[in-house]
PDB file of C-alpha atoms and ligand atoms in Angstrom:
ATOM      1  CA  UNK A   1      34.336 -42.526  -0.409  1.00  0.00           C
ATOM      2  CA  UNK A   2      37.964 -42.495  -1.570  1.00  0.00           C
ATOM      3  CA  UNK A   3      40.349 -43.785   1.133  1.00  0.00           C
ATOM      4  CA  UNK A   4      42.554 -41.206   2.841  1.00  0.00           C
ATOM      5  CA  UNK A   5      46.116 -42.284   2.129  1.00  0.00           C
ATOM      6  CA  UNK A   6      48.976 -40.722   4.028  1.00  0.00           C
ATOM      7  CA  UNK A   7      51.080 -38.404   1.869  1.00  0.00           C
ATOM      8  CA  UNK A   8      54.506 -39.845   1.010  1.00  0.00           C
ATOM      9  CA  UNK A   9      57.504 -37.647   0.160  1.00  0.00           C
ATOM     10  CA  UNK A  10      60.507 -39.605  -1.054  1.00  0.00           C
ATOM     11  CA  UNK A  11      63.989 -38.298  -1.905  1.00  0.00           C
ATOM     12  CA  UNK A  12      66.119 -40.190  -4.416  1.00  0.00           C
ATOM     13  CA  UNK A  13      69.675 -38.929  -4.007  1.00  0.00           C
ATOM     14  CA  UNK A  14      70.980 -41.158  -6.800  1.00  0.00           C
ATOM     15  CA  UNK A  15      74.814 -41.025  -6.925  1.00  0.00           C
ATOM     16  CA  UNK A  16      75.066 -37.849  -4.838  1.00  0.00           C
ATOM     17  CA  UNK A  17      75.971 -37.045  -1.215  1.00  0.00           C
ATOM     18  CA  UNK A  18      78.639 -39.143   0.480  1.00  0.00           C
ATOM     19  CA  UNK A  19      78.587 -39.662   4.262  1.00  0.00           C
ATOM     20  CA  UNK A  20      79.937 -36.162   5.021  1.00  0.00           C
ATOM     21  CA  UNK A  21      77.427 -34.374   2.809  1.00  0.00           C
ATOM     22  CA  UNK A  22      74.601 -36.618   4.065  1.00  0.00           C
ATOM     23  CA  UNK A  23      75.353 -35.630   7.657  1.00  0.00           C
ATOM     24  CA  UNK A  24      75.372 -31.920   6.816  1.00  0.00           C
ATOM     25  CA  UNK A  25      72.139 -32.349   4.837  1.00  0.00           C
ATOM     26  CA  UNK A  26      70.348 -34.081   7.723  1.00  0.00           C
ATOM     27  CA  UNK A  27      71.415 -31.443  10.250  1.00  0.00           C
ATOM     28  CA  UNK A  28      70.011 -28.714   8.077  1.00  0.00           C
ATOM     29  CA  UNK A  29      66.896 -30.597   6.899  1.00  0.00           C
ATOM     30  CA  UNK A  30      65.801 -31.714  10.369  1.00  0.00           C
ATOM     31  CA  UNK A  31      66.003 -28.096  11.575  1.00  0.00           C
ATOM     32  CA  UNK A  32      63.645 -27.087   8.795  1.00  0.00           C
ATOM     33  CA  UNK A  33      61.186 -29.995   8.863  1.00  0.00           C
ATOM     34  CA  UNK A  34      59.243 -30.898  12.030  1.00  0.00           C
ATOM     35  CA  UNK A  35      57.454 -34.273  12.255  1.00  0.00           C
ATOM     36  CA  UNK A  36      54.006 -34.303  10.599  1.00  0.00           C
ATOM     37  CA  UNK A  37      51.475 -37.036  11.463  1.00  0.00           C
ATOM     38  CA  UNK A  38      49.831 -36.787   8.058  1.00  0.00           C
ATOM     39  CA  UNK A  39      52.884 -37.602   5.937  1.00  0.00           C
ATOM     40  CA  UNK A  40      55.788 -39.987   5.604  1.00  0.00           C
ATOM     41  CA  UNK A  41      59.239 -38.787   4.548  1.00  0.00           C
ATOM     42  CA  UNK A  42      61.634 -41.336   3.055  1.00  0.00           C
ATOM     43  CA  UNK A  43      65.254 -40.748   2.048  1.00  0.00           C
ATOM     44  CA  UNK A  44      67.101 -42.965  -0.427  1.00  0.00           C
ATOM     45  CA  UNK A  45      70.808 -42.170   0.079  1.00  0.00           C
ATOM     46  CA  UNK A  46      73.608 -43.838  -1.846  1.00  0.00           C
ATOM     47  CA  UNK A  47      74.648 -47.190  -0.341  1.00  0.00           C
ATOM     48  CA  UNK A  48      77.816 -45.854   1.267  1.00  0.00           C
ATOM     49  CA  UNK A  49      76.062 -42.820   2.793  1.00  0.00           C
ATOM     50  CA  UNK A  50      73.134 -44.881   4.071  1.00  0.00           C
ATOM     51  CA  UNK A  51      74.402 -45.553   7.595  1.00  0.00           C
ATOM     52  CA  UNK A  52      75.722 -42.029   8.138  1.00  0.00           C
ATOM     53  CA  UNK A  53      72.403 -40.558   7.024  1.00  0.00           C
ATOM     54  CA  UNK A  54      70.374 -42.929   9.167  1.00  0.00           C
ATOM     55  CA  UNK A  55      72.536 -42.299  12.227  1.00  0.00           C
ATOM     56  CA  UNK A  56      72.178 -38.543  11.715  1.00  0.00           C
ATOM     57  CA  UNK A  57      68.390 -38.950  11.871  1.00  0.00           C
ATOM     58  CA  UNK A  58      68.373 -41.397  14.802  1.00  0.00           C
ATOM     59  CA  UNK A  59      66.344 -38.997  16.955  1.00  0.00           C
ATOM     60  CA  UNK A  60      63.725 -38.628  14.211  1.00  0.00           C
ATOM     61  CA  UNK A  61      61.982 -41.963  13.582  1.00  0.00           C
ATOM     62  CA  UNK A  62      59.419 -40.108  11.457  1.00  0.00           C
ATOM     63  CA  UNK A  63      62.130 -39.869   8.775  1.00  0.00           C
ATOM     64  CA  UNK A  64      62.514 -43.261   7.127  1.00  0.00           C
ATOM     65  CA  UNK A  65      65.201 -44.733   4.917  1.00  0.00           C
ATOM     66  CA  UNK A  66      65.443 -46.911   1.865  1.00  0.00           C
ATOM     67  CA  UNK A  67      68.068 -48.177  -0.556  1.00  0.00           C
ATOM     68  CA  UNK A  68      68.169 -47.320  -4.240  1.00  0.00           C
ATOM     69  CA  UNK A  69      68.633 -50.896  -5.489  1.00  0.00           C
ATOM     70  CA  UNK A  70      68.926 -54.523  -4.432  1.00  0.00           C
ATOM     71  CA  UNK A  71      69.949 -57.714  -6.181  1.00  0.00           C
ATOM     72  CA  UNK A  72      67.188 -60.245  -6.725  1.00  0.00           C
ATOM     73  CA  UNK A  73      69.171 -63.141  -5.257  1.00  0.00           C
ATOM     74  CA  UNK A  74      69.053 -63.906  -1.557  1.00  0.00           C
ATOM     75  CA  UNK A  75      72.872 -63.848  -1.263  1.00  0.00           C
ATOM     76  CA  UNK A  76      75.943 -65.136  -3.050  1.00  0.00           C
ATOM     77  CA  UNK A  77      78.827 -64.321  -5.361  1.00  0.00           C
ATOM     78  CA  UNK A  78      77.565 -61.023  -6.797  1.00  0.00           C
ATOM     79  CA  UNK A  79      80.476 -58.635  -6.302  1.00  0.00           C
ATOM     80  CA  UNK A  80      79.377 -55.056  -5.789  1.00  0.00           C
ATOM     81  CA  UNK A  81      75.719 -55.843  -5.183  1.00  0.00           C
ATOM     82  CA  UNK A  82      73.514 -55.397  -2.103  1.00  0.00           C
ATOM     83  CA  UNK A  83      70.970 -57.960  -0.955  1.00  0.00           C
ATOM     84  CA  UNK A  84      67.573 -57.168   0.521  1.00  0.00           C
ATOM     85  CA  UNK A  85      68.529 -58.741   3.848  1.00  0.00           C
ATOM     86  CA  UNK A  86      71.737 -56.662   4.089  1.00  0.00           C
ATOM     87  CA  UNK A  87      69.664 -53.557   3.361  1.00  0.00           C
ATOM     88  CA  UNK A  88      67.191 -54.552   6.097  1.00  0.00           C
ATOM     89  CA  UNK A  89      70.018 -55.200   8.532  1.00  0.00           C
ATOM     90  CA  UNK A  90      71.374 -51.701   7.825  1.00  0.00           C
ATOM     91  CA  UNK A  91      67.975 -50.222   8.701  1.00  0.00           C
ATOM     92  CA  UNK A  92      66.326 -49.844   5.306  1.00  0.00           C
ATOM     93  CA  UNK A  93      62.541 -50.114   5.205  1.00  0.00           C
ATOM     94  CA  UNK A  94      62.082 -49.397   1.498  1.00  0.00           C
ATOM     95  CA  UNK A  95      63.777 -50.071  -1.829  1.00  0.00           C
ATOM     96  CA  UNK A  96      63.390 -48.399  -5.218  1.00  0.00           C
ATOM     97  CA  UNK A  97      62.627 -50.984  -7.908  1.00  0.00           C
ATOM     98  CA  UNK A  98      62.241 -50.396 -11.630  1.00  0.00           C
ATOM     99  CA  UNK A  99      63.525 -46.819 -11.553  1.00  0.00           C
ATOM    100  CA  UNK A 100      63.842 -45.533 -15.114  1.00  0.00           C
ATOM    101  CA  UNK A 101      67.624 -45.289 -14.760  1.00  0.00           C
ATOM    102  CA  UNK A 102      67.746 -48.975 -13.790  1.00  0.00           C
ATOM    103  CA  UNK A 103      65.481 -49.846 -16.720  1.00  0.00           C
ATOM    104  CA  UNK A 104      66.945 -47.603 -19.399  1.00  0.00           C
ATOM    105  CA  UNK A 105      70.573 -46.994 -18.349  1.00  0.00           C
ATOM    106  CA  UNK A 106      71.308 -50.424 -16.838  1.00  0.00           C
ATOM    107  CA  UNK A 107      68.930 -52.379 -19.075  1.00  0.00           C
ATOM    108  CA  UNK A 108      66.805 -53.972 -16.365  1.00  0.00           C
ATOM    109  CA  UNK A 109      63.874 -55.859 -17.803  1.00  0.00           C
ATOM    110  CA  UNK A 110      60.293 -56.197 -16.551  1.00  0.00           C
ATOM    111  CA  UNK A 111      61.205 -59.745 -15.490  1.00  0.00           C
ATOM    112  CA  UNK A 112      64.184 -58.597 -13.392  1.00  0.00           C
ATOM    113  CA  UNK A 113      62.043 -55.891 -11.852  1.00  0.00           C
ATOM    114  CA  UNK A 114      59.486 -58.549 -10.876  1.00  0.00           C
ATOM    115  CA  UNK A 115      62.200 -60.683  -9.256  1.00  0.00           C
ATOM    116  CA  UNK A 116      63.385 -57.710  -7.195  1.00  0.00           C
ATOM    117  CA  UNK A 117      59.834 -56.899  -6.062  1.00  0.00           C
ATOM    118  CA  UNK A 118      59.392 -60.486  -4.897  1.00  0.00           C
ATOM    119  CA  UNK A 119      62.756 -60.529  -3.124  1.00  0.00           C
ATOM    120  CA  UNK A 120      62.106 -57.194  -1.416  1.00  0.00           C
ATOM    121  CA  UNK A 121      58.667 -58.250  -0.206  1.00  0.00           C
ATOM    122  CA  UNK A 122      59.911 -61.609   1.034  1.00  0.00           C
ATOM    123  CA  UNK A 123      62.677 -59.940   3.068  1.00  0.00           C
ATOM    124  CA  UNK A 124      60.373 -57.340   4.621  1.00  0.00           C
ATOM    125  CA  UNK A 125      61.388 -54.344   2.501  1.00  0.00           C
ATOM    126  CA  UNK A 126      58.650 -52.206   0.955  1.00  0.00           C
ATOM    127  CA  UNK A 127      59.233 -51.980  -2.800  1.00  0.00           C
ATOM    128  CA  UNK A 128      58.673 -48.552  -4.318  1.00  0.00           C
ATOM    129  CA  UNK A 129      57.867 -49.724  -7.831  1.00  0.00           C
ATOM    130  CA  UNK A 130      58.579 -47.088 -10.484  1.00  0.00           C
ATOM    131  CA  UNK A 131      56.706 -47.141 -13.783  1.00  0.00           C
ATOM    132  CA  UNK A 132      56.563 -44.665 -16.641  1.00  0.00           C
ATOM    133  CA  UNK A 133      56.634 -44.194 -20.355  1.00  0.00           C
ATOM    134  CA  UNK A 134      59.331 -42.871 -22.693  1.00  0.00           C
ATOM    135  CA  UNK A 135      58.590 -39.768 -24.759  1.00  0.00           C
ATOM    136  CA  UNK A 136      58.025 -41.755 -27.959  1.00  0.00           C
ATOM    137  CA  UNK A 137      55.558 -43.986 -26.127  1.00  0.00           C
ATOM    138  CA  UNK A 138      53.660 -40.937 -24.846  1.00  0.00           C
ATOM    139  CA  UNK A 139      53.599 -39.404 -28.313  1.00  0.00           C
ATOM    140  CA  UNK A 140      52.252 -42.689 -29.698  1.00  0.00           C
ATOM    141  CA  UNK A 141      49.405 -42.613 -27.127  1.00  0.00           C
ATOM    142  CA  UNK A 142      50.825 -45.614 -25.263  1.00  0.00           C
ATOM    143  CA  UNK A 143      51.235 -44.118 -21.776  1.00  0.00           C
ATOM    144  CA  UNK A 144      48.503 -46.167 -20.098  1.00  0.00           C
ATOM    145  CA  UNK A 145      49.471 -49.370 -21.942  1.00  0.00           C
ATOM    146  CA  UNK A 146      53.115 -49.024 -20.836  1.00  0.00           C
ATOM    147  CA  UNK A 147      52.376 -48.429 -17.164  1.00  0.00           C
ATOM    148  CA  UNK A 148      49.805 -51.236 -17.125  1.00  0.00           C
ATOM    149  CA  UNK A 149      52.345 -53.638 -18.699  1.00  0.00           C
ATOM    150  CA  UNK A 150      54.999 -52.639 -16.157  1.00  0.00           C
ATOM    151  CA  UNK A 151      52.592 -53.029 -13.220  1.00  0.00           C
ATOM    152  CA  UNK A 152      51.345 -56.433 -14.364  1.00  0.00           C
ATOM    153  CA  UNK A 153      54.843 -57.732 -14.969  1.00  0.00           C
ATOM    154  CA  UNK A 154      56.096 -56.591 -11.576  1.00  0.00           C
ATOM    155  CA  UNK A 155      53.118 -57.505  -9.411  1.00  0.00           C
ATOM    156  CA  UNK A 156      51.551 -60.570 -11.004  1.00  0.00           C
ATOM    157  CA  UNK A 157      53.369 -63.065  -8.775  1.00  0.00           C
ATOM    158  CA  UNK A 158      52.477 -61.349  -5.497  1.00  0.00           C
ATOM    159  CA  UNK A 159      49.446 -62.298  -3.381  1.00  0.00           C
ATOM    160  CA  UNK A 160      46.955 -59.373  -3.119  1.00  0.00           C
ATOM    161  CA  UNK A 161      47.763 -58.777   0.559  1.00  0.00           C
ATOM    162  CA  UNK A 162      51.459 -58.331  -0.319  1.00  0.00           C
ATOM    163  CA  UNK A 163      50.634 -56.120  -3.288  1.00  0.00           C
ATOM    164  CA  UNK A 164      48.688 -53.889  -0.899  1.00  0.00           C
ATOM    165  CA  UNK A 165      51.962 -53.166   0.911  1.00  0.00           C
ATOM    166  CA  UNK A 166      53.866 -51.744  -2.061  1.00  0.00           C
ATOM    167  CA  UNK A 167      54.216 -48.118  -3.138  1.00  0.00           C
ATOM    168  CA  UNK A 168      53.988 -47.075  -6.780  1.00  0.00           C
ATOM    169  CA  UNK A 169      55.786 -44.107  -8.335  1.00  0.00           C
ATOM    170  CA  UNK A 170      54.610 -42.842 -11.708  1.00  0.00           C
ATOM    171  CA  UNK A 171      57.751 -41.392 -13.264  1.00  0.00           C
ATOM    172  CA  UNK A 172      57.469 -40.499 -16.940  1.00  0.00           C
ATOM    173  CA  UNK A 173      60.961 -41.063 -18.336  1.00  0.00           C
ATOM    174  CA  UNK A 174      60.867 -37.790 -20.285  1.00  0.00           C
ATOM    175  CA  UNK A 175      60.312 -35.836 -17.050  1.00  0.00           C
ATOM    176  CA  UNK A 176      63.134 -37.309 -14.971  1.00  0.00           C
ATOM    177  CA  UNK A 177      66.035 -34.935 -14.525  1.00  0.00           C
ATOM    178  CA  UNK A 178      64.999 -32.958 -17.605  1.00  0.00           C
ATOM    179  CA  UNK A 179      63.305 -29.939 -16.045  1.00  0.00           C
ATOM    180  CA  UNK A 180      60.201 -30.921 -18.010  1.00  0.00           C
ATOM    181  CA  UNK A 181      57.447 -31.716 -15.499  1.00  0.00           C
ATOM    182  CA  UNK A 182      54.195 -33.501 -16.250  1.00  0.00           C
ATOM    183  CA  UNK A 183      51.243 -31.193 -15.752  1.00  0.00           C
ATOM    184  CA  UNK A 184      49.002 -32.001 -12.784  1.00  0.00           C
ATOM    185  CA  UNK A 185      46.462 -33.178 -15.395  1.00  0.00           C
ATOM    186  CA  UNK A 186      49.008 -35.539 -17.048  1.00  0.00           C
ATOM    187  CA  UNK A 187      49.868 -36.948 -13.623  1.00  0.00           C
ATOM    188  CA  UNK A 188      46.211 -37.434 -12.652  1.00  0.00           C
ATOM    189  CA  UNK A 189      45.434 -39.192 -15.909  1.00  0.00           C
ATOM    190  CA  UNK A 190      48.302 -41.704 -15.553  1.00  0.00           C
ATOM    191  CA  UNK A 191      47.580 -42.176 -11.831  1.00  0.00           C
ATOM    192  CA  UNK A 192      43.993 -43.015 -12.636  1.00  0.00           C
ATOM    193  CA  UNK A 193      45.101 -45.720 -15.125  1.00  0.00           C
ATOM    194  CA  UNK A 194      47.499 -47.059 -12.486  1.00  0.00           C
ATOM    195  CA  UNK A 195      44.800 -47.052  -9.794  1.00  0.00           C
ATOM    196  CA  UNK A 196      42.420 -48.974 -12.074  1.00  0.00           C
ATOM    197  CA  UNK A 197      45.071 -51.584 -12.850  1.00  0.00           C
ATOM    198  CA  UNK A 198      45.981 -51.974  -9.166  1.00  0.00           C
ATOM    199  CA  UNK A 199      42.306 -52.592  -8.483  1.00  0.00           C
ATOM    200  CA  UNK A 200      42.254 -55.246 -11.216  1.00  0.00           C
ATOM    201  CA  UNK A 201      45.392 -56.912  -9.829  1.00  0.00           C
ATOM    202  CA  UNK A 202      44.704 -56.800  -6.095  1.00  0.00           C
ATOM    203  CA  UNK A 203      41.059 -55.814  -5.649  1.00  0.00           C
ATOM    204  CA  UNK A 204      39.881 -53.618  -2.778  1.00  0.00           C
ATOM    205  CA  UNK A 205      43.121 -54.116  -0.848  1.00  0.00           C
ATOM    206  CA  UNK A 206      44.876 -52.007  -3.475  1.00  0.00           C
ATOM    207  CA  UNK A 207      43.077 -48.900  -2.156  1.00  0.00           C
ATOM    208  CA  UNK A 208      45.817 -48.645   0.474  1.00  0.00           C
ATOM    209  CA  UNK A 209      48.615 -48.282  -2.101  1.00  0.00           C
ATOM    210  CA  UNK A 210      49.969 -44.727  -2.414  1.00  0.00           C
ATOM    211  CA  UNK A 211      50.811 -43.588  -5.946  1.00  0.00           C
ATOM    212  CA  UNK A 212      53.561 -40.969  -6.065  1.00  0.00           C
ATOM    213  CA  UNK A 213      54.454 -38.703  -8.966  1.00  0.00           C
ATOM    214  CA  UNK A 214      58.110 -38.167  -9.903  1.00  0.00           C
ATOM    215  CA  UNK A 215      59.826 -36.152 -12.616  1.00  0.00           C
ATOM    216  CA  UNK A 216      61.393 -32.699 -12.238  1.00  0.00           C
ATOM    217  CA  UNK A 217      59.455 -31.849  -9.087  1.00  0.00           C
ATOM    218  CA  UNK A 218      60.665 -28.601  -7.492  1.00  0.00           C
ATOM    219  CA  UNK A 219      59.744 -26.526  -4.456  1.00  0.00           C
ATOM    220  CA  UNK A 220      57.812 -24.308  -6.885  1.00  0.00           C
ATOM    221  CA  UNK A 221      55.611 -26.989  -8.502  1.00  0.00           C
ATOM    222  CA  UNK A 222      55.248 -29.495  -5.617  1.00  0.00           C
ATOM    223  CA  UNK A 223      52.039 -28.057  -4.147  1.00  0.00           C
ATOM    224  CA  UNK A 224      50.223 -28.054  -7.506  1.00  0.00           C
ATOM    225  CA  UNK A 225      51.244 -31.656  -8.213  1.00  0.00           C
ATOM    226  CA  UNK A 226      50.223 -32.759  -4.708  1.00  0.00           C
ATOM    227  CA  UNK A 227      46.826 -31.141  -5.239  1.00  0.00           C
ATOM    228  CA  UNK A 228      46.211 -33.133  -8.428  1.00  0.00           C
ATOM    229  CA  UNK A 229      43.513 -35.813  -8.012  1.00  0.00           C
ATOM    230  CA  UNK A 230      45.062 -39.240  -7.466  1.00  0.00           C
ATOM    231  CA  UNK A 231      48.526 -37.954  -6.535  1.00  0.00           C
ATOM    232  CA  UNK A 232      49.370 -39.311  -3.068  1.00  0.00           C
ATOM    233  CA  UNK A 233      52.939 -38.059  -2.850  1.00  0.00           C
ATOM    234  CA  UNK A 234      56.146 -37.267  -4.695  1.00  0.00           C
ATOM    235  CA  UNK A 235      59.418 -38.992  -5.583  1.00  0.00           C
ATOM    236  CA  UNK A 236      62.034 -36.289  -6.031  1.00  0.00           C
ATOM    237  CA  UNK A 237      65.572 -36.420  -7.395  1.00  0.00           C
ATOM    238  CA  UNK A 238      67.377 -33.117  -8.062  1.00  0.00           C
ATOM    239  CA  UNK A 239      65.276 -30.941  -5.743  1.00  0.00           C
ATOM    240  CA  UNK A 240      65.840 -33.341  -2.836  1.00  0.00           C
ATOM    241  CA  UNK A 241      69.590 -32.715  -2.789  1.00  0.00           C
ATOM    242  CA  UNK A 242      69.380 -29.349  -1.036  1.00  0.00           C
ATOM    243  CA  UNK A 243      68.021 -29.360   2.500  1.00  0.00           C
ATOM    244  CA  UNK A 244      66.146 -26.102   1.976  1.00  0.00           C
ATOM    245  CA  UNK A 245      64.243 -27.116  -1.168  1.00  0.00           C
ATOM    246  CA  UNK A 246      63.586 -30.628   0.169  1.00  0.00           C
ATOM    247  CA  UNK A 247      62.221 -29.201   3.434  1.00  0.00           C
ATOM    248  CA  UNK A 248      60.035 -26.832   1.482  1.00  0.00           C
ATOM    249  CA  UNK A 249      58.621 -29.768  -0.550  1.00  0.00           C
ATOM    250  CA  UNK A 250      58.081 -31.833   2.632  1.00  0.00           C
ATOM    251  CA  UNK A 251      56.325 -28.889   4.286  1.00  0.00           C
ATOM    252  CA  UNK A 252      54.063 -28.318   1.217  1.00  0.00           C
TER     253      UNK A 252
HETATM  254  C1  PEP B 301      64.000 -39.501  -9.837  1.00  0.00           C
HETATM  255  O1  PEP B 301      65.183 -39.738  -9.973  1.00  0.00           O
HETATM  256  O2  PEP B 301      63.248 -40.388  -9.397  1.00  0.00           O
HETATM  257  C2  PEP B 301      63.513 -38.168 -10.209  1.00  0.00           C
HETATM  258  C3  PEP B 301      62.222 -37.982 -10.220  1.00  0.00           C
HETATM  259  O3  PEP B 301      64.456 -37.227 -10.517  1.00  0.00           O
HETATM  260  P1  PEP B 301      64.186 -35.641 -10.779  1.00  0.00           P
HETATM  261  O4  PEP B 301      63.305 -35.156  -9.661  1.00  0.00           O
HETATM  262  O5  PEP B 301      65.545 -35.024 -10.732  1.00  0.00           O
HETATM  263  O6  PEP B 301      63.516 -35.525 -12.097  1.00  0.00           O
END
């Protein structure tokens, strides 16, 4: 029987919401979303809004927090960067790694993504590893090959028990911030390729890994995507910026 994985709903605020807006968001969101035992909600605020957001949710430990990026080094002369241990100290439990904007806007390679996964895991942060194909790769029938390559590159150096602690987000690049959502069938098909590769990398322990879908999720399409076989949760950008639509997605 397929394992019952807890649903995960993650909000990537990207470069939006400073401390003031984060506080207002949390006040409104927490009024609209009561704790649910069957799901985990994670917010990824910008670095400077992180502490304000976390403090605003102090009475709600069911709402968890992560950072949008870390440097792969333990510490040192890297002006402007955030280390995994600083993120942990600030209260982060998760970190986004390999997001398409890091890969395709900032030029992060598979190798750098792997280094960040290792650093996150070694400092006690859960990496949320994002994988996904570009439109030309999809059109060339390379979707599965791309996500498999990205998974292998990022996870190959981890022991299976550590791999079992990561989260994966399938985020087709062509669907992120474009208003063009993968169909539930597209998502299921890629998730099934990802699940098979996780099994090959980490064996039975990989059954625990949730695979989220991300890419132009809205309050209107969230329920259909969550109902798709193999979709364990959602990673949401634009529609997570408004408390009302984010609460509606979390309550789906
Ligand atoms: C994202 O940034 O991870 C994302 C999925 O964005 P959007 O929901 O806006 O497409």
